[in-house]
Every structure is written in C-alpha cells, then in structure tokens.
C-alpha cells in the first residue's frame, strides 16, 4: 500500500494524487517534528511501526473517510530517524467542497493518532531517551 | 517459551516499543490450552521476568486489527501487544 | 505585501514560510479551478481584483488569525486567467498544536471568500461568459 | 462627469466587474456638496445610463476598507463599489 515510508515526505505529490477537475478544495495537514516536548528540548526521534498492521489501519482510515465524505484522501507516515522540522505525517483530502475536505482531513489525522500502531522514541537535549506516551501527556500537537 | 497442552493452539505474539524493552524480546510463539483469549496470553507474559511492566489490559491486535483483551484466539493467529500509540 | 499574484501558486513555499522548530502542525487549504459550476462546464476563468484593497484586506485577515491563535499564516490568491486545476487560492497555517492550525486555516479561507475584493468571470463550455455571484448560487466550493 | 458645487468635496469612485460593465467605465471623479455619504455617490451613479443595474445598497469600500453605504465621505477619498465577491 505504501502509507508508511522511511523516505522524506513531500506534500505536493499527495496533493497531485488527490486532485481532480471536479474537486475544488484540498485540505491538508503536515505533522512536523518539534524541538520540544513537555518542556524538554528534543534533538531527534525514531518512529517505529508494526508495519503490516500500520498499513492495514491506514487503509481502513482512508477508506472510512472516503466513504463518509465525497473526497479522495492521500496519507503518508514516516518511520525511522527524523530531525526537528522533518515531516512525520502528511494528509491531503480533496473534495468538491471545502467543508468535506476539511472534515475528512481532520478525521484522518485524528484517527491516525488514535489507531495506527506507531511509536516514537525521543532523544532529548539532556542526553536522555524516552518512549513517548501521549496518554500520559498533558498536551501534544 | 511454550507450554505443551493437547488439544491446544499455537499463536505468534509480537511486542513493540516499551513492552519489547520490558520483556527483552519482540516476538514469541506460545502454545496454549484451547479455548483461549488474549487475556490468557497477557497473563502468561506478565508472569515472565520483566512482565510486571506490562499493564493487565494493554492495547491488543489480532491479525492486524485492534481487538479487546477478551478476544478469543485461534491457532495460527498473529497477536500483538501495543504500547500507547504515538504516531502522527 | 504580495498576497495577490498573477503567477502560479505553489503550496510548498507557503509551508516553508510558516514552519518553525516550535510549530508541530501545518494545516493548509488549496482552492482549485473546477471544471463545472452549478451544472455548467467551465473551460477557464479570469480572476480580477481591486488590488490595493485586496492586499490590505488579506493583510488584515492574516493579522487577525495570527492574533487570535498562536499561529503563523501564509496566504496567496491568484489573479488573471486560470485553467481547470490551477490553484486559485492557498492558505497555510502553522502552530504548536493542530487545533490552532486547522482553526486558523479555516478562518482565513472563510474570511478571504467573504471580504477580499476579487471577482471571477467564467468561460463556459457552451460559449457563454458570466460573472460569478456566490450570493445567488445554490452552493459553492 | 462632475457636478460643480461650492463648498464641496471631490472623490474618486472605482467600479469593478459587473458594475463597471453596467456603467461602461471603471472610475470617475465626482464633486459633491458637503457633507455627503456613499449613499449620495450611489444615487448619482444610479441616475446615469446603465445605473439601474447597480443595486441601491452595494458593497462599498472607502480608502481600501469595507464600509456601509451611510459612511460619510471626505475630499480626496478613494471610494469603490464592489459587486458580489467571488474570490477563493
């Protein structure tokens, strides 16, 4: 399927993938690696995935969005070592109307965070390393 | 890493992230008495060294889909215990 | 200011403009020329603007979004002759959290449609030409 | 395209899109008795040939900002009558 990749993610090919002459609106989202997490400086991080299930779950999420709204959706999540500013996840949703495009884009990123088996190990500026647990976090992007 | 029972079932269990760190391995074949659920798999793993760092009700997958810990399992299943997800 | 341009619009430079190490989410929207409008085939269209006011109004909208949410916003609207599939408008909003990025992006595109003095003349497949009046339209993207 | 009055005020009025098509020009200098509002400008233009295609209360701008038709105007203002907006 190719939802999960160890290569840098570019947004433009995803937009091209979903656009069509009858689709007037493309909403997209990029999740980027931030330089901090709960007040600690982040140098880089490693994303790892349960690959076959991550592919399957991404496919289910995209299919759900495309069935619920009149949209085409593209989705990529990166794994491996990422630096601050790198794109970790990208979603593009194209529809005839912007309401649908925004709703579908938002749905996909929320469901990716909730359901796709991917884990994040952060390397902090203070030399420590830790698995990120969003269920324990005060807030997250 | 197997308990011999007959009739029984054999499953593969994958561990990820902090759970693999806790137990020191990232996959194992288990033979269990039939019928069994994921709760039986979890109880087995929690009894191993480091297993106390697994929660009693972790996120679970059976054959690449999310399931609850009460899910019945069958021979040949690929099961997985998933630490808190952090994608996106 | 340069919010209004007669050159093709690319999304990536807008994303680069707003991203920063402390901003983990970038929401964006592209409005594309569709091949139909209220059931009529569209071949191409001309966007025209009241240039100085369009620049001023775009600047006000961006400033409002940046003041209301903790985001950086980039905005471009194209004028001149556009073909089906061309980007008419692009918005990118980057923030620490995706809620803010989505909210700001949505606000900007809604306000652009409501307030920026730009007009659209459509050339239809049946040979006719018309000014688009969204206030009279049943629906629009 | 001016009506001479003293004391008065002089403004520039821009027309766009279908309104420029209706009146056959896209800008005009007007001299009006002071005080005046945009309603006076609109009334003047609606009395011209083709002016019946202007609505009585169009969208208006004064010095690059949206204003209502009751807005007082001053000499030197750049005024504009804006057909229904269709950007985005």
Short mmCIF file of C-alpha atoms in Angstrom, two decimals:
data_model
loop_
_atom_site.label_atom_id
_atom_site.label_comp_id
_atom_site.label_asym_id
_atom_site.label_seq_id
_atom_site.Cartn_x
_atom_site.Cartn_y
_atom_site.Cartn_z
CA UNK A 1 0.00 0.00 0.00
CA UNK A 2 2.77 2.44 0.94
CA UNK A 3 1.17 4.55 3.68
CA UNK A 4 4.25 4.04 5.84
CA UNK A 5 7.63 5.05 4.45
CA UNK A 6 11.20 5.56 5.60
CA UNK A 7 11.76 8.27 2.99
CA UNK A 8 11.21 12.04 3.42
CA UNK A 9 7.58 13.03 2.81
CA UNK A 10 6.69 15.78 0.35
CA UNK A 11 3.21 17.28 0.39
CA UNK A 12 2.91 18.17 -3.30
CA UNK A 13 2.79 14.58 -4.63
CA UNK A 14 -0.05 13.85 -2.19
CA UNK A 15 -1.98 16.88 -3.44
CA UNK A 16 -1.43 15.75 -7.03
CA UNK A 17 -2.63 12.27 -6.09
CA UNK A 18 -6.00 13.52 -4.82
CA UNK A 19 -6.78 16.45 -7.10
CA UNK A 20 -9.20 16.10 -9.99
CA UNK A 21 -11.10 18.52 -12.25
CA UNK A 22 -14.29 18.17 -10.21
CA UNK A 23 -12.59 18.70 -6.84
CA UNK A 24 -12.31 22.36 -5.92
CA UNK A 25 -10.89 22.12 -2.42
CA UNK A 26 -7.84 20.35 -1.00
CA UNK A 27 -7.30 20.45 2.76
CA UNK A 28 -4.03 19.10 4.05
CA UNK A 29 -2.14 18.60 7.25
CA UNK A 30 1.53 18.14 8.00
CA UNK A 31 2.81 16.94 11.35
CA UNK A 32 6.39 18.11 11.87
CA UNK A 33 8.98 17.12 14.45
CA UNK A 34 9.10 19.82 17.12
CA UNK A 35 12.16 20.92 19.04
CA UNK A 36 10.50 20.38 22.42
CA UNK A 37 8.09 18.05 24.22
CA UNK A 38 6.58 18.90 27.58
CA UNK A 39 9.24 21.48 28.23
CA UNK A 40 12.22 19.30 27.25
CA UNK A 41 14.44 20.00 24.26
CA UNK A 42 14.21 17.34 21.55
CA UNK A 43 17.18 16.69 19.25
CA UNK A 44 15.73 13.96 17.05
CA UNK A 45 13.44 10.97 17.26
CA UNK A 46 12.89 7.48 15.96
CA UNK A 47 9.49 6.39 14.75
CA UNK A 48 8.89 2.64 14.61
CA UNK A 49 5.81 0.83 13.39
CA UNK A 50 4.08 -2.51 13.44
CA UNK A 51 4.39 -2.31 9.68
CA UNK A 52 1.72 -4.66 8.29
CA UNK A 53 -0.88 -3.51 10.80
CA UNK A 54 0.01 0.17 10.31
CA UNK A 55 -0.57 -0.27 6.58
CA UNK A 56 -3.85 -2.05 7.18
CA UNK A 57 -5.09 0.51 9.69
CA UNK A 58 -4.13 3.47 7.47
CA UNK A 59 -6.02 1.81 4.62
CA UNK A 60 -9.10 1.39 6.79
CA UNK A 61 -8.97 5.02 7.93
CA UNK A 62 -8.64 6.34 4.37
CA UNK A 63 -11.49 4.11 3.22
CA UNK A 64 -13.70 5.32 6.07
CA UNK A 65 -13.05 8.97 5.20
CA UNK A 66 -13.66 8.41 1.50
CA UNK A 67 -16.92 6.60 2.27
CA UNK A 68 -18.21 9.18 4.74
CA UNK A 69 -17.41 12.28 2.66
CA UNK A 70 -17.17 12.77 -1.11
CA UNK A 71 -13.40 13.03 -1.07
CA UNK A 72 -10.16 11.45 -2.18
CA UNK A 73 -7.56 11.06 0.56
CA UNK A 74 -3.79 10.58 0.50
CA UNK A 75 -1.85 9.65 3.63
CA UNK A 76 1.82 9.03 4.47
CA UNK A 77 3.54 8.39 7.78
CA UNK A 78 7.29 8.31 8.08
CA UNK A 79 9.30 5.89 10.18
CA UNK A 80 13.00 5.81 11.07
CA UNK A 81 15.15 8.63 12.42
CA UNK A 82 13.71 12.14 11.98
CA UNK A 83 15.23 15.53 12.73
CA UNK A 84 13.49 18.65 14.02
CA UNK A 85 11.36 20.09 11.22
CA UNK A 86 11.02 16.83 9.29
CA UNK A 87 7.54 15.81 8.17
CA UNK A 88 6.32 12.89 10.30
CA UNK A 89 2.84 12.59 8.81
CA UNK A 90 1.00 14.14 5.86
CA UNK A 91 -2.68 14.02 4.91
CA UNK A 92 -4.36 15.54 1.86
CA UNK A 93 -8.11 15.39 1.24
CA UNK A 94 -9.71 16.74 -1.93
CA UNK A 95 -13.42 17.26 -2.43
CA UNK A 96 -15.92 19.26 -4.35
CA UNK A 97 -16.50 21.48 -1.35
CA UNK A 98 -14.16 22.71 1.34
CA UNK A 99 -16.34 21.55 4.24
CA UNK A 100 -15.87 17.95 3.17
CA UNK A 101 -12.18 18.39 2.51
CA UNK A 102 -11.51 19.89 5.94
CA UNK A 103 -13.70 17.35 7.75
CA UNK A 104 -12.06 14.39 6.04
CA UNK A 105 -8.54 15.73 6.60
CA UNK A 106 -9.22 16.29 10.27
CA UNK A 107 -10.82 12.87 10.68
CA UNK A 108 -7.85 11.11 9.12
CA UNK A 109 -5.20 12.78 11.29
CA UNK A 110 -7.22 12.19 14.45
CA UNK A 111 -7.76 8.52 13.62
CA UNK A 112 -4.11 8.04 12.65
CA UNK A 113 -3.06 9.27 16.07
CA UNK A 114 -5.67 7.15 17.77
CA UNK A 115 -5.35 3.87 15.88
CA UNK A 116 -2.18 3.41 13.83
CA UNK A 117 0.46 1.30 15.63
CA UNK A 118 3.43 3.65 15.50
CA UNK A 119 5.75 4.54 18.36
CA UNK A 120 8.08 7.44 18.98
CA UNK A 121 11.37 7.40 20.85
CA UNK A 122 12.66 10.88 21.60
CA UNK A 123 16.29 11.85 22.10
CA UNK A 124 16.43 14.81 24.48
CA UNK A 125 18.91 17.65 24.73
CA UNK A 126 19.81 16.48 28.26
CA UNK A 127 21.09 13.16 26.87
CA UNK A 128 18.14 11.04 27.94
CA UNK A 129 15.94 8.95 25.68
CA UNK A 130 12.30 8.02 26.14
CA UNK A 131 9.28 6.39 24.57
CA UNK A 132 6.53 8.97 24.14
CA UNK A 133 3.25 8.11 25.84
CA UNK A 134 0.57 10.57 24.71
CA UNK A 135 -1.93 9.01 27.12
CA UNK A 136 0.25 10.34 29.95
CA UNK A 137 0.98 13.70 28.31
CA UNK A 138 -0.56 16.98 29.39
CA UNK A 139 -0.82 18.08 25.78
CA UNK A 140 0.55 17.19 22.39
CA UNK A 141 0.44 18.58 18.88
CA UNK B 1 8.92 -20.41 25.68
CA UNK B 2 5.97 -22.81 25.20
CA UNK B 3 3.61 -24.74 27.41
CA UNK B 4 2.64 -28.09 25.93
CA UNK B 5 -1.05 -28.93 26.02
CA UNK B 6 -3.24 -31.14 23.86
CA UNK B 7 -5.63 -30.24 22.32
CA UNK B 8 -4.11 -26.75 22.13
CA UNK B 9 -3.39 -23.80 19.91
CA UNK B 10 -0.25 -22.07 18.79
CA UNK B 11 -0.01 -18.33 18.22
CA UNK B 12 2.69 -15.82 17.49
CA UNK B 13 2.83 -12.79 19.79
CA UNK B 14 4.62 -9.59 18.80
CA UNK B 15 5.79 -6.98 21.31
CA UNK B 16 6.66 -3.38 20.47
CA UNK B 17 8.37 -0.36 21.97
CA UNK B 18 8.50 -0.25 25.74
CA UNK B 19 6.85 -3.69 26.02
CA UNK B 20 9.64 -5.31 23.99
CA UNK B 21 12.16 -3.42 26.14
CA UNK B 22 10.45 -4.69 29.31
CA UNK B 23 10.48 -8.37 28.35
CA UNK B 24 13.71 -8.36 26.38
CA UNK B 25 12.25 -9.92 23.23
CA UNK B 26 9.95 -8.71 20.46
CA UNK B 27 8.24 -11.93 19.43
CA UNK B 28 7.40 -15.32 20.84
CA UNK B 29 5.47 -18.44 19.85
CA UNK B 30 3.05 -19.60 22.52
CA UNK B 31 1.15 -22.88 22.82
CA UNK B 32 -1.97 -22.54 24.94
CA UNK B 33 -4.83 -24.76 26.01
CA UNK B 34 -7.91 -24.23 23.86
CA UNK B 35 -10.13 -22.23 24.09
CA UNK B 36 -8.08 -19.14 24.97
CA UNK B 37 -8.33 -15.38 24.78
CA UNK B 38 -5.80 -12.58 24.68
CA UNK B 39 -6.17 -12.29 28.45
CA UNK B 40 -4.54 -15.73 28.72
CA UNK B 41 -1.66 -14.56 26.53
CA UNK B 42 -1.20 -11.43 28.63
CA UNK B 43 -1.29 -13.41 31.90
CA UNK B 44 1.39 -15.73 30.53
CA UNK B 45 3.66 -12.85 29.52
CA UNK B 46 3.12 -10.92 32.74
CA UNK B 47 4.43 -13.94 34.69
CA UNK B 48 7.77 -13.75 32.86
CA UNK B 49 10.76 -11.70 34.09
CA UNK B 50 10.03 -8.04 33.32
CA UNK B 51 6.39 -8.88 32.67
CA UNK B 52 5.26 -6.77 35.60
CA UNK B 53 5.88 -3.76 33.34
CA UNK B 54 3.04 -4.89 31.03
CA UNK B 55 -0.33 -3.45 32.04
CA UNK B 56 -3.09 -6.01 32.66
CA UNK B 57 -5.16 -4.57 29.80
CA UNK B 58 -2.81 -3.35 27.07
CA UNK B 59 -3.91 -2.37 23.59
CA UNK B 60 -4.05 -5.58 21.55
CA UNK B 61 -4.21 -6.62 17.94
CA UNK B 62 -5.24 -9.88 16.39
CA UNK B 63 -4.35 -10.50 12.75
CA UNK B 64 -3.57 -6.81 12.11
CA UNK B 65 -6.73 -5.36 13.68
CA UNK B 66 -7.43 -3.84 17.08
CA UNK B 67 -9.30 -6.16 19.47
CA UNK B 68 -10.15 -6.20 23.15
CA UNK B 69 -8.26 -8.42 25.58
CA UNK B 70 -11.27 -10.74 25.85
CA UNK B 71 -10.95 -11.64 22.17
CA UNK B 72 -10.88 -15.42 21.56
CA UNK B 73 -7.80 -16.54 19.68
CA UNK B 74 -7.20 -19.36 17.22
CA UNK B 75 -4.23 -21.38 16.17
CA UNK B 76 -2.07 -19.53 13.66
CA UNK B 77 -3.12 -16.08 14.85
CA UNK B 78 -0.65 -13.22 14.80
CA UNK B 79 -1.23 -11.36 18.05
CA UNK B 80 0.39 -8.12 19.20
CA UNK B 81 0.61 -6.12 22.40
CA UNK B 82 0.76 -2.41 21.60
CA UNK B 83 2.19 0.23 23.95
CA UNK B 84 0.45 3.63 23.90
CA UNK B 85 0.40 4.76 20.27
CA UNK B 86 2.42 7.84 19.38
CA UNK B 87 2.07 8.26 15.64
CA UNK B 88 1.14 11.47 13.86
CA UNK C 1 2.74 42.69 0.57
CA UNK C 2 2.30 40.14 -2.21
CA UNK C 3 -0.85 38.28 -1.15
CA UNK C 4 -2.25 38.69 -4.67
CA UNK C 5 -0.22 37.38 -7.58
CA UNK C 6 -0.59 36.72 -11.27
CA UNK C 7 1.92 33.84 -11.11
CA UNK C 8 1.11 30.16 -10.47
CA UNK C 9 0.84 29.38 -6.76
CA UNK C 10 2.85 26.55 -5.19
CA UNK C 11 1.95 25.29 -1.72
CA UNK C 12 5.41 24.24 -0.58
CA UNK C 13 6.91 27.75 -0.33
CA UNK C 14 3.97 28.79 1.84
CA UNK C 15 4.56 25.85 4.16
CA UNK C 16 8.25 26.74 4.36
CA UNK C 17 7.30 30.34 5.14
CA UNK C 18 5.23 29.37 8.20
CA UNK C 19 7.09 26.39 9.62
CA UNK C 20 9.40 26.74 12.59
CA UNK C 21 11.04 24.34 15.09
CA UNK C 22 8.37 25.02 17.71
CA UNK C 23 5.42 24.54 15.34
CA UNK C 24 4.35 20.93 15.05
CA UNK C 25 1.28 21.26 12.86
CA UNK C 26 0.67 22.88 9.49
CA UNK C 27 -2.88 22.96 8.13
CA UNK C 28 -3.33 24.15 4.59
CA UNK C 29 -6.02 24.69 2.00
CA UNK C 30 -5.89 24.93 -1.76
CA UNK C 31 -8.79 26.24 -3.82
CA UNK C 32 -8.60 24.84 -7.36
CA UNK C 33 -10.47 25.81 -10.51
CA UNK C 34 -13.21 23.25 -11.05
CA UNK C 35 -14.50 22.05 -14.39
CA UNK C 36 -18.10 22.87 -13.55
CA UNK C 37 -20.22 25.45 -11.74
CA UNK C 38 -23.88 24.87 -10.99
CA UNK C 39 -24.10 22.16 -13.59
CA UNK C 40 -22.35 24.08 -16.39
CA UNK C 41 -19.00 23.08 -17.84
CA UNK C 42 -16.25 25.61 -17.17
CA UNK C 43 -13.30 25.94 -19.58
CA UNK C 44 -11.30 28.63 -17.81
CA UNK C 45 -11.81 31.78 -15.79
CA UNK C 46 -10.43 35.23 -15.15
CA UNK C 47 -9.93 36.47 -11.62
CA UNK C 48 -9.68 40.22 -11.22
CA UNK C 49 -9.04 42.18 -8.04
CA UNK C 50 -9.24 45.63 -6.56
CA UNK C 51 -5.53 45.20 -5.99
CA UNK C 52 -4.61 47.64 -3.22
CA UNK C 53 -7.70 46.82 -1.19
CA UNK C 54 -7.27 43.07 -1.75
CA UNK C 55 -3.73 43.34 -0.37
CA UNK C 56 -4.92 45.37 2.60
CA UNK C 57 -7.81 43.03 3.37
CA UNK C 58 -5.63 39.91 3.10
CA UNK C 59 -3.18 41.54 5.48
CA UNK C 60 -5.93 42.27 7.97
CA UNK C 61 -7.26 38.70 7.79
CA UNK C 62 -3.81 37.18 8.34
CA UNK C 63 -3.15 39.54 11.26
CA UNK C 64 -6.49 38.63 12.83
CA UNK C 65 -5.75 34.89 12.58
CA UNK C 66 -2.25 35.30 13.99
CA UNK C 67 -3.58 37.39 16.88
CA UNK C 68 -6.44 35.01 17.71
CA UNK C 69 -4.45 31.78 17.57
CA UNK C 70 -0.78 31.06 18.21
CA UNK C 71 0.00 30.54 14.53
CA UNK C 72 1.90 31.85 11.55
CA UNK C 73 -0.18 32.22 8.39
CA UNK C 74 0.74 32.43 4.70
CA UNK C 75 -1.82 33.40 2.06
CA UNK C 76 -1.77 33.81 -1.72
CA UNK C 77 -4.59 34.49 -4.18
CA UNK C 78 -4.05 34.35 -7.89
CA UNK C 79 -5.49 36.74 -10.46
CA UNK C 80 -5.54 36.61 -14.26
CA UNK C 81 -6.56 33.74 -16.50
CA UNK C 82 -6.68 30.32 -14.81
CA UNK C 83 -7.31 26.88 -16.27
CA UNK C 84 -9.17 23.96 -14.71
CA UNK C 85 -6.99 22.50 -11.93
CA UNK C 86 -4.98 25.68 -11.34
CA UNK C 87 -4.57 26.88 -7.77
CA UNK C 88 -6.72 29.99 -7.21
CA UNK C 89 -6.02 30.44 -3.51
CA UNK C 90 -3.65 28.86 -0.98
CA UNK C 91 -3.54 29.17 2.80
CA UNK C 92 -1.04 27.61 5.21
CA UNK C 93 -1.25 27.97 8.99
CA UNK C 94 1.40 26.56 11.33
CA UNK C 95 1.04 26.27 15.08
CA UNK C 96 2.23 24.35 18.06
CA UNK C 97 -0.97 22.33 18.08
CA UNK C 98 -3.15 21.08 15.27
CA UNK C 99 -6.39 22.53 16.67
CA UNK C 100 -4.99 26.03 16.26
CA UNK C 101 -3.56 25.31 12.83
CA UNK C 102 -6.87 23.95 11.50
CA UNK C 103 -8.93 26.72 13.09
CA UNK C 104 -6.71 29.48 11.72
CA UNK C 105 -6.57 27.94 8.23
CA UNK C 106 -10.35 27.63 8.12
CA UNK C 107 -10.86 31.16 9.40
CA UNK C 108 -8.58 32.62 6.75
CA UNK C 109 -10.21 30.89 3.78
CA UNK C 110 -13.71 31.81 5.01
CA UNK C 111 -12.77 35.44 5.52
CA UNK C 112 -10.99 35.63 2.17
CA UNK C 113 -14.18 34.49 0.45
CA UNK C 114 -16.28 36.90 2.48
CA UNK C 115 -14.13 40.03 2.42
CA UNK C 116 -11.41 40.16 -0.23
CA UNK C 117 -12.43 42.18 -3.33
CA UNK C 118 -11.81 39.63 -6.06
CA UNK C 119 -14.16 38.73 -8.90
CA UNK C 120 -14.42 35.73 -11.13
CA UNK C 121 -15.52 35.66 -14.76
CA UNK C 122 -16.20 32.16 -16.01
CA UNK C 123 -15.96 30.96 -19.60
CA UNK C 124 -18.44 28.14 -20.09
CA UNK C 125 -18.32 25.16 -22.42
CA UNK C 126 -21.47 26.45 -24.14
CA UNK C 127 -19.61 29.59 -25.25
CA UNK C 128 -21.19 31.97 -22.76
CA UNK C 129 -19.33 34.06 -20.22
CA UNK C 130 -20.51 35.26 -16.83
CA UNK C 131 -19.54 36.99 -13.62
CA UNK C 132 -19.88 34.58 -10.71
CA UNK C 133 -22.22 35.75 -7.95
CA UNK C 134 -21.84 33.43 -4.94
CA UNK C 135 -24.66 35.28 -3.15
CA UNK C 136 -27.01 33.96 -5.83
CA UNK C 137 -25.53 30.46 -6.01
CA UNK C 138 -27.13 27.41 -4.51
CA UNK C 139 -23.76 26.11 -3.36
CA UNK C 140 -20.12 26.71 -3.99
CA UNK C 141 -16.80 25.12 -3.06
CA UNK D 1 -18.59 63.63 -15.14
CA UNK D 2 -18.63 66.24 -12.36
CA UNK D 3 -21.24 68.47 -10.80
CA UNK D 4 -19.82 71.79 -9.67
CA UNK D 5 -20.82 72.85 -6.17
CA UNK D 6 -19.13 75.12 -3.61
CA UNK D 7 -18.27 74.43 -0.87
CA UNK D 8 -17.93 70.77 -1.96
CA UNK D 9 -15.79 67.70 -1.94
CA UNK D 10 -14.09 65.68 -4.64
CA UNK D 11 -13.76 61.92 -4.53
CA UNK D 12 -12.60 59.19 -6.86
CA UNK D 13 -15.01 56.28 -7.34
CA UNK D 14 -13.87 52.90 -8.67
CA UNK D 15 -16.22 50.37 -10.23
CA UNK D 16 -15.47 46.70 -10.69
CA UNK D 17 -16.75 43.63 -12.51
CA UNK D 18 -20.39 43.73 -13.50
CA UNK D 19 -20.81 47.27 -12.16
CA UNK D 20 -18.11 48.60 -14.49
CA UNK D 21 -19.78 46.66 -17.32
CA UNK D 22 -23.16 48.21 -16.44
CA UNK D 23 -21.97 51.81 -16.47
CA UNK D 24 -19.34 51.49 -19.18
CA UNK D 25 -16.49 52.96 -17.11
CA UNK D 26 -14.40 51.77 -14.20
CA UNK D 27 -13.53 55.02 -12.48
CA UNK D 28 -14.85 58.54 -12.17
CA UNK D 29 -14.10 61.73 -10.23
CA UNK D 30 -17.17 63.19 -8.55
CA UNK D 31 -17.65 66.61 -6.95
CA UNK D 32 -20.44 66.59 -4.39
CA UNK D 33 -21.97 69.06 -1.97
CA UNK D 34 -20.56 68.63 1.53
CA UNK D 35 -21.42 66.80 3.75
CA UNK D 36 -22.04 63.64 1.74
CA UNK D 37 -22.18 59.88 2.24
CA UNK D 38 -21.68 56.93 -0.03
CA UNK D 39 -25.46 56.85 -0.50
CA UNK D 40 -25.14 60.18 -2.35
CA UNK D 41 -22.44 58.70 -4.60
CA UNK D 42 -24.60 55.65 -5.32
CA UNK D 43 -27.66 57.83 -6.09
CA UNK D 44 -25.59 59.88 -8.50
CA UNK D 45 -24.31 56.80 -10.33
CA UNK D 46 -27.70 55.07 -10.42
CA UNK D 47 -29.09 58.09 -12.31
CA UNK D 48 -26.58 57.57 -15.13
CA UNK D 49 -27.28 55.40 -18.22
CA UNK D 50 -26.91 51.76 -17.13
CA UNK D 51 -27.02 52.82 -13.48
CA UNK D 52 -30.28 50.94 -12.93
CA UNK D 53 -28.15 47.79 -12.85
CA UNK D 54 -26.46 48.97 -9.64
CA UNK D 55 -28.28 47.84 -6.50
CA UNK D 56 -29.32 50.59 -4.09
CA UNK D 57 -27.08 49.17 -1.36
CA UNK D 58 -23.98 47.65 -2.96
CA UNK D 59 -20.91 46.56 -1.04
CA UNK D 60 -18.73 49.64 -0.64
CA UNK D 61 -15.17 50.49 0.27
CA UNK D 62 -13.66 53.75 1.45
CA UNK D 63 -9.89 54.10 1.37
CA UNK D 64 -9.34 50.34 0.96
CA UNK D 65 -11.66 49.21 3.76
CA UNK D 66 -15.24 47.90 3.76
CA UNK D 67 -17.82 50.48 4.90
CA UNK D 68 -21.60 50.79 4.90
CA UNK D 69 -23.39 53.00 2.39
CA UNK D 70 -24.17 55.53 5.13
CA UNK D 71 -20.45 56.21 5.59
CA UNK D 72 -19.59 59.92 5.47
CA UNK D 73 -17.01 60.74 2.81
CA UNK D 74 -14.28 63.37 2.64
CA UNK D 75 -12.47 65.13 -0.14
CA UNK D 76 -9.68 63.00 -1.56
CA UNK D 77 -11.30 59.70 -0.62
CA UNK D 78 -10.91 56.68 -2.86
CA UNK D 79 -14.31 55.04 -2.92
CA UNK D 80 -15.29 51.76 -4.57
CA UNK D 81 -18.49 49.91 -5.40
CA UNK D 82 -17.93 46.17 -5.14
CA UNK D 83 -20.09 43.56 -6.91
CA UNK D 84 -20.65 40.30 -5.01
CA UNK D 85 -17.19 38.98 -4.11
CA UNK D 86 -16.09 35.72 -5.70
CA UNK D 87 -12.56 35.14 -4.51
CA UNK D 88 -11.24 31.92 -3.02
#
